[in-house]
PDB file of C-alpha atoms in Angstrom:
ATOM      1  CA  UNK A   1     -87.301 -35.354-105.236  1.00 88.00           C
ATOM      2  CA  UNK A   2     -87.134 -37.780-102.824  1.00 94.00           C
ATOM      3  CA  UNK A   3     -83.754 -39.446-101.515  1.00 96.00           C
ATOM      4  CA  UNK A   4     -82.479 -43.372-102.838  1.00 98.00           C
ATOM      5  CA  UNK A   5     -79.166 -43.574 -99.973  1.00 97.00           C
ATOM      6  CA  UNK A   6     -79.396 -41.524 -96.784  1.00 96.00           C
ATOM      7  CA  UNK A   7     -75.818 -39.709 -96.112  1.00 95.00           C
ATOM      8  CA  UNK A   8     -74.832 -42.730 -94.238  1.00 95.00           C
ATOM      9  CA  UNK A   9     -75.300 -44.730 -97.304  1.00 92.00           C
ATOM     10  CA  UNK A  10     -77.843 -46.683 -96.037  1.00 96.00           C
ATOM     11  CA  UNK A  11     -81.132 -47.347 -98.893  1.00 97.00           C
ATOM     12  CA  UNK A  12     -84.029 -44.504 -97.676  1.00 98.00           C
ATOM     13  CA  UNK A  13     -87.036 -45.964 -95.970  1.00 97.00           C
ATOM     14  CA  UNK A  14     -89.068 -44.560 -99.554  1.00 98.00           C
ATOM     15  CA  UNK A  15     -86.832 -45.906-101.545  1.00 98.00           C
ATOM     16  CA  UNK A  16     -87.393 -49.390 -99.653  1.00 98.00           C
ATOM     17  CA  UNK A  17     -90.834 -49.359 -99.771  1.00 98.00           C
ATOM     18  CA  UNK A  18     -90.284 -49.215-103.752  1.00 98.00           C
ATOM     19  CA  UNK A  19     -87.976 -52.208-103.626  1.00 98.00           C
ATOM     20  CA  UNK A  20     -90.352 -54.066-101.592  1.00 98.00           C
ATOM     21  CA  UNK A  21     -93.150 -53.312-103.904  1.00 97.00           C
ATOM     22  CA  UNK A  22     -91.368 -53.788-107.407  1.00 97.00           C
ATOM     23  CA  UNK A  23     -90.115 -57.117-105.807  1.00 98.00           C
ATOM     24  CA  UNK A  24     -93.308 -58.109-104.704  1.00 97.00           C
ATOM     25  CA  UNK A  25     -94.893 -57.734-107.953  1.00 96.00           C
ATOM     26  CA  UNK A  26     -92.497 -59.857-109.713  1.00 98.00           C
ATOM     27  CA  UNK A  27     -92.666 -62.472-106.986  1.00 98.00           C
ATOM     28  CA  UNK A  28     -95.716 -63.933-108.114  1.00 97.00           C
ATOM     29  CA  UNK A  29     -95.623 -67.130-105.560  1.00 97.00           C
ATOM     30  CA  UNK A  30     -94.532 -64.861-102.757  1.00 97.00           C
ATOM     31  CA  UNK A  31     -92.255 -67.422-101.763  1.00 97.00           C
ATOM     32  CA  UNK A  32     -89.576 -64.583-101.400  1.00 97.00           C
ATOM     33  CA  UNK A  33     -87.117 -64.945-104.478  1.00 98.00           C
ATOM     34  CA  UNK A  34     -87.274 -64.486-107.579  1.00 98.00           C
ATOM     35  CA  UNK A  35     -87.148 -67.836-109.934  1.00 97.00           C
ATOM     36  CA  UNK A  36     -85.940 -67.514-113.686  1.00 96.00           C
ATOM     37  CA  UNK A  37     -89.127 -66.829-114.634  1.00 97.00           C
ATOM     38  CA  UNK A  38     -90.410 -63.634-112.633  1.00 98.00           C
ATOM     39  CA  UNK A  39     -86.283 -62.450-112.855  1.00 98.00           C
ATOM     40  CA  UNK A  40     -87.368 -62.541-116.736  1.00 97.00           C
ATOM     41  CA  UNK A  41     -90.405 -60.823-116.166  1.00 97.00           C
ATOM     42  CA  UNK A  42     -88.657 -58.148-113.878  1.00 98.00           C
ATOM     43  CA  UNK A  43     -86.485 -57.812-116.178  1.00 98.00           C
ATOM     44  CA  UNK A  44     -88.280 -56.973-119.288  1.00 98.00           C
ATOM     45  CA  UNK A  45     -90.350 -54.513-117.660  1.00 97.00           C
ATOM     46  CA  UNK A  46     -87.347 -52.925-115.980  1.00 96.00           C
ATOM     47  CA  UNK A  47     -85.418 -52.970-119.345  1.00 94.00           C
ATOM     48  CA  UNK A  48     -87.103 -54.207-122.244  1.00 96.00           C
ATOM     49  CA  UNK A  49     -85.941 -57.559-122.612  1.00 97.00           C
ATOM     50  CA  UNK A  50     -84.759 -60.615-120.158  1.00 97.00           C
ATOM     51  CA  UNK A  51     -81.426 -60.070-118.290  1.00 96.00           C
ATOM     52  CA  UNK A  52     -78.322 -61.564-121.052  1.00 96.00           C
ATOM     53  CA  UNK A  53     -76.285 -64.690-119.674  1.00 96.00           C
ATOM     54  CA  UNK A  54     -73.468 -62.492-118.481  1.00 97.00           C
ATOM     55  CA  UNK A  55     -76.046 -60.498-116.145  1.00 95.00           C
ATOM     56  CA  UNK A  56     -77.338 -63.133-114.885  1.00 95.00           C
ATOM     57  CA  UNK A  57     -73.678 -64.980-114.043  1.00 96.00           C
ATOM     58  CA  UNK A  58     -72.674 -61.885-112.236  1.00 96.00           C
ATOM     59  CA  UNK A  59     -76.615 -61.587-110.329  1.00 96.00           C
ATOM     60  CA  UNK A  60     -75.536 -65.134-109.106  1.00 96.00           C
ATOM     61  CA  UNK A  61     -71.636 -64.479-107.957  1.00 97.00           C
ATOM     62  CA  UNK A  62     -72.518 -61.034-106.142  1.00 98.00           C
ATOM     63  CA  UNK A  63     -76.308 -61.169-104.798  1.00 98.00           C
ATOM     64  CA  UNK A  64     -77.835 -63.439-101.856  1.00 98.00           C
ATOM     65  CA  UNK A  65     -79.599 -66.466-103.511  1.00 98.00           C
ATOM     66  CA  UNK A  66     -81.858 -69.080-101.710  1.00 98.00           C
ATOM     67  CA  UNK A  67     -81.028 -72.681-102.108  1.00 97.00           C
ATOM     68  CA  UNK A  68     -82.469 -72.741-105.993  1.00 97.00           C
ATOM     69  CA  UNK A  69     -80.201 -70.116-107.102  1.00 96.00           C
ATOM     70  CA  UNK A  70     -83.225 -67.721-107.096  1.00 98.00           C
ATOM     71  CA  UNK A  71     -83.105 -64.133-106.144  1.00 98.00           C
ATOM     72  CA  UNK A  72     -84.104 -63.045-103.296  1.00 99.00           C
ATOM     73  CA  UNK A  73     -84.999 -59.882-101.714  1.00 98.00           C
ATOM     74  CA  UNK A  74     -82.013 -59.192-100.177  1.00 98.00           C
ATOM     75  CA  UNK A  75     -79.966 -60.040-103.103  1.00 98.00           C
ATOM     76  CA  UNK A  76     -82.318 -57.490-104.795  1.00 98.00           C
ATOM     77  CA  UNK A  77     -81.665 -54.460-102.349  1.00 98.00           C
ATOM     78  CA  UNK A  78     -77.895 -55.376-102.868  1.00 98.00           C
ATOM     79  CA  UNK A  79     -78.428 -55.004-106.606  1.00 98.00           C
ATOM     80  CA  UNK A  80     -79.705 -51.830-106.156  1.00 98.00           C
ATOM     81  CA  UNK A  81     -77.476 -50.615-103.401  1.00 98.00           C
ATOM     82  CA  UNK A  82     -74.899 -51.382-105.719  1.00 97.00           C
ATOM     83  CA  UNK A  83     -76.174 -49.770-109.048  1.00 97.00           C
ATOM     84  CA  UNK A  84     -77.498 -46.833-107.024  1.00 98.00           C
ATOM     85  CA  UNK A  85     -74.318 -45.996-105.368  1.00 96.00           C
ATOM     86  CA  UNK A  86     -72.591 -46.043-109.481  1.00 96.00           C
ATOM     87  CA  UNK A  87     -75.494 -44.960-111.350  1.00 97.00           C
ATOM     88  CA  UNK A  88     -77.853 -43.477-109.620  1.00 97.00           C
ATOM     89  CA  UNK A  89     -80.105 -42.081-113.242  1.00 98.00           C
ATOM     90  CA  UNK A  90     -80.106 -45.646-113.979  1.00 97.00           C
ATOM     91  CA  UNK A  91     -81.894 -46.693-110.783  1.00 98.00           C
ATOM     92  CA  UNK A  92     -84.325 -43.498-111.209  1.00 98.00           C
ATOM     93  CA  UNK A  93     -85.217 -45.273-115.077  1.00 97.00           C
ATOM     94  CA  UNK A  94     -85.839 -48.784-113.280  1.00 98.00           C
ATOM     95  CA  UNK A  95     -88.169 -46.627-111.171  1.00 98.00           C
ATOM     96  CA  UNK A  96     -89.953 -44.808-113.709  1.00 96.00           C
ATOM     97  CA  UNK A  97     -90.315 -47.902-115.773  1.00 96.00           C
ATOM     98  CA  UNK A  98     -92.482 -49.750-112.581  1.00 97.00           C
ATOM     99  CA  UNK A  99     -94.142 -46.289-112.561  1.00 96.00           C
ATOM    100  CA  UNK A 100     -92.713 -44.497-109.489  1.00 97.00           C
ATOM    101  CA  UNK A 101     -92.346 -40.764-109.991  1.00 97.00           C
ATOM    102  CA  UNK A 102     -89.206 -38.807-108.466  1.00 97.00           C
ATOM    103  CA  UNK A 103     -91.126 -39.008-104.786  1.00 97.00           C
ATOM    104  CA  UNK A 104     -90.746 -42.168-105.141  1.00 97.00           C
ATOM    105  CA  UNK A 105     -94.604 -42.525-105.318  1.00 95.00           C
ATOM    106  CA  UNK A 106     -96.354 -45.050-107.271  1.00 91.00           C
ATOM    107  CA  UNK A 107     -98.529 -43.974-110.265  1.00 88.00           C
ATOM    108  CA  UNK A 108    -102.088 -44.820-109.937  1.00 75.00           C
ATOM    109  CA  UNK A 109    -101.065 -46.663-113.607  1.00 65.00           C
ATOM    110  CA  UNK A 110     -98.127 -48.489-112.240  1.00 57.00           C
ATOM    111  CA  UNK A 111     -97.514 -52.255-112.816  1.00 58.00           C
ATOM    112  CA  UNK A 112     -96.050 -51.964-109.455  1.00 58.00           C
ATOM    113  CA  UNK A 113     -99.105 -50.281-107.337  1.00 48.00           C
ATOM    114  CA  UNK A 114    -101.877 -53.096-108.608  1.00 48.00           C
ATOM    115  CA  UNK A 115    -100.227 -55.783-106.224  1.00 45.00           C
ATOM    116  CA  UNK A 116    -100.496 -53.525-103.358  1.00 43.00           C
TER     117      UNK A 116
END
């Protein structure tokens, strides 16, 4: 099983590379954030549904946001920083749900491994 924080606590170069690509495949325009309508899309794939108002308040107090207000991909590795360092099962779900085994390796059925 591979490793999500290294023992300094930094995010593993794997699990990186999964960020990057789950990120990637939401951001559609590559523009480097994530507007309302590709965090929806993330969302629902990650989770089954869009994020609820009170998610998405806190995703816009905590995370970095460009000028729009959108996501971007360093508010996403904080997102996960954060929820891996509390809950790391939950992160390994997200995973699994963009179809990333426990090597952190993408399924050759993944939503996440067609954009790359």
């Amino acid at each position: 099983m591979a490793t999500l924080l290294e023992e300094d606590g930094d995010i593993s170069p794997k699990f990186e590379a999964a960020l990057r690509a789950m990120f990637k495949c939401h951001d559609r325009d590559q523009d480097g954030a994530l507007c309302p309508a590709e965090l929806d899309a993330f969302a629902t794939l990650t989770n089954g549904e869009p994020f609820d108002e009170d998610t998405l308040v806190e995703l816009h107090e905590n995370f970095d946001l460009n000028d729009q207000g959108w996501l971007t991909l360093k508010g996403f590795f904080q997102l996960y920083f954060l929820q891996t360092e509390g809950e790391p099962e939950e992160t390994w779900k997200d995973l699994k749900a963009h179809g990333f085994d426990r090597d952190l390796e993408p399924l050759s059925n993944s939503p996440d491994s067609e954009s790359n």
